[in-house]
């Protein structure tokens, strides 16, 4: 959809004028309910400046950008024309400026009368003076006893504001996180997942967190065999381990654990001798080109990790007829600071949860399916140094300072024998779950997720970083709880087990409590792998949360004129948020520090899990200041979602995201574009109305706030499609990477359509997207109708 496309209709909003009042939490008296009217607060409003929030976007909106900018105060709002400027999500976070009236003829009921020019006699002045004295003394007495009856330590959740957030978060110190991290790393030597989980539970309980539980599941794990896998060159008979070392006794003893754990969990087992065919990144175009040149049946694919989900690429190779896969990471795709040529790694071929109980929890009595392998392919991760030996490349591959990608010449033939031997067995995976109960909406959950070390895996030291910062946040919250404060909504702290094998712990818990979570969860905040680099802050967030995340980025940028461009995207994340995004449609957010070069390279490289010594956390963040920043940023988001009366989600941003996904997409149909336009109209109306419960006394009743929050909470559920390609998110609001703006399933279907005679796959994908947009449009329209019906009933 180009720039000359017809303007999007929003005629229902034109001609209306909206006055806004800047609402500050500190204007509400301590102990005063956020839902009750306050005459003093209304009187104070006489002296407040009236502002107009540029909340709706003008027709013909061209691009959704996240730029920091100052809110503009508009004087004489009664006579100003309503200007539908493009929305800037980072500038006016929801809830800061609230609508009071929509009538164009609005006149305040608190206009002041002009002073009279007639002189007052002495008696009248005396009466006024005496009355003022009486009122002054009465005010002092009332204020004194009110303050006495409402101690400051028992702060109401309705008055929680930015100052209180900072008071809670300032107790988090980098040095404390560092000590906790080092203590956790010492536990890494333990092979017992349950013992580590118990220590985490003991620590959380000692901090005062209530109702901390250990939740165990017996799940099917795929583990390495007794000896490492091997790759043998048939021409010379040379045998190599996955890291490129010869298969000698000395090499086998050296770093034996790393060699054992260089494998693909849930791969097929066996021995395969065949020709190696270089398929590059294994996309549809690569395979189409190769099939024209060679017979690929039962051949071994030399495949680069990245650009597309591994499960998707393996499904293409399996359908094409390949028998095995040698998987590696091209050094040219890695940051220059990462020298991983000789490092082995692990990948999991499990899409999520216990493979023996797909779609249902692994509880006692559940039927167990026999699924020792999840693919017919023999898959073996190998190092880049071994790839260089297989294709006989010189050690120095740099040309004029530029890196040359690894590539097997088309005119050369390499025949290798690959041997894979793994074992499957049932073991216990343990989650640690603790609850901080809310006072106003205790049945609404804000889930904060980290992960801990699981036996037989080596997901670096990231798990210790993740566990250390969530523990620091628990400590800070419980210090405030001991002084009488509690959040409005329940905060659920989760430390997941089994993450390396396919997010098994989080999936099983999600499937176990699915009915409760579908109704109660309002957001998921991920603390997975908080520090992966030290050069740039990277934020991933659902469209409905992007404004809130952009606001929190100001934490690192006190001067707006020097703020870098906000780096926020809705892209697929490789962590335990997967279940909550794809099966529950929960708004999700994650802050991480990354290497800027890694962000510029191919996506999905994080699917590889390197040994613990591959990346040293303390080398990237020696003083743990980055860890402190991540948890403070995340903590403020958690507190705001858990404590604001109205959830700080943005409906219009979802509609804008949908339109951006369709803009310029060659697969878009007139029906899709029309539905996207209708969705935006409904979202604009809903966005202008969703503020009312925070300000309008007629709508401030708790039942109306609850109705509004229920609608905001479930906005993203409409975008869960039934069928998605392997490795693709079912939540179509998320992209494959930060550089892609189209719907992922439409991109994949279009690639298939180009190589197939039938366009049936594309039509199915278009139908999935169309039904999702229509469902969202109906959802917003129904929400508007409910509020309108209630207003009519009151009148």
Short mmCIF file of C-alpha atoms in Angstrom, two decimals, residues 6 75 114 126 310 316 325 327 340 397 422 447 450 495 539 580 610 657 659 686 693 716 735 759 766 775:
data_model
loop_
_atom_site.label_atom_id
_atom_site.label_comp_id
_atom_site.label_asym_id
_atom_site.label_seq_id
_atom_site.Cartn_x
_atom_site.Cartn_y
_atom_site.Cartn_z
CA UNK A 6 -6.59 6.56 -0.41
CA UNK A 75 -4.00 26.56 25.03
CA UNK A 114 -15.87 38.32 37.84
CA UNK A 126 -15.72 41.49 58.90
CA UNK A 310 15.64 -24.00 12.56
CA UNK A 316 11.78 -28.08 4.29
CA UNK A 325 22.04 -32.28 8.38
CA UNK A 327 24.48 -27.62 11.20
CA UNK A 340 33.64 -19.29 18.34
CA UNK A 397 39.69 -16.56 4.73
CA UNK A 422 21.56 -40.25 21.92
CA UNK A 447 3.95 -13.03 35.47
CA UNK A 450 13.36 -16.26 34.57
CA UNK A 495 11.91 -19.66 37.66
CA UNK A 539 13.58 -4.07 23.69
CA UNK A 580 2.26 -17.24 26.87
CA UNK A 610 27.13 -22.65 23.66
CA UNK A 657 0.76 -2.59 13.51
CA UNK A 659 -1.82 -1.74 8.76
CA UNK A 686 -11.97 2.62 21.62
CA UNK A 693 -12.98 5.37 33.78
CA UNK A 716 -4.08 -9.85 21.37
CA UNK A 735 7.75 -10.79 13.13
CA UNK A 759 -1.39 -21.20 -4.50
CA UNK A 766 -4.50 -15.12 3.71
CA UNK A 775 -12.04 -11.15 14.98
#
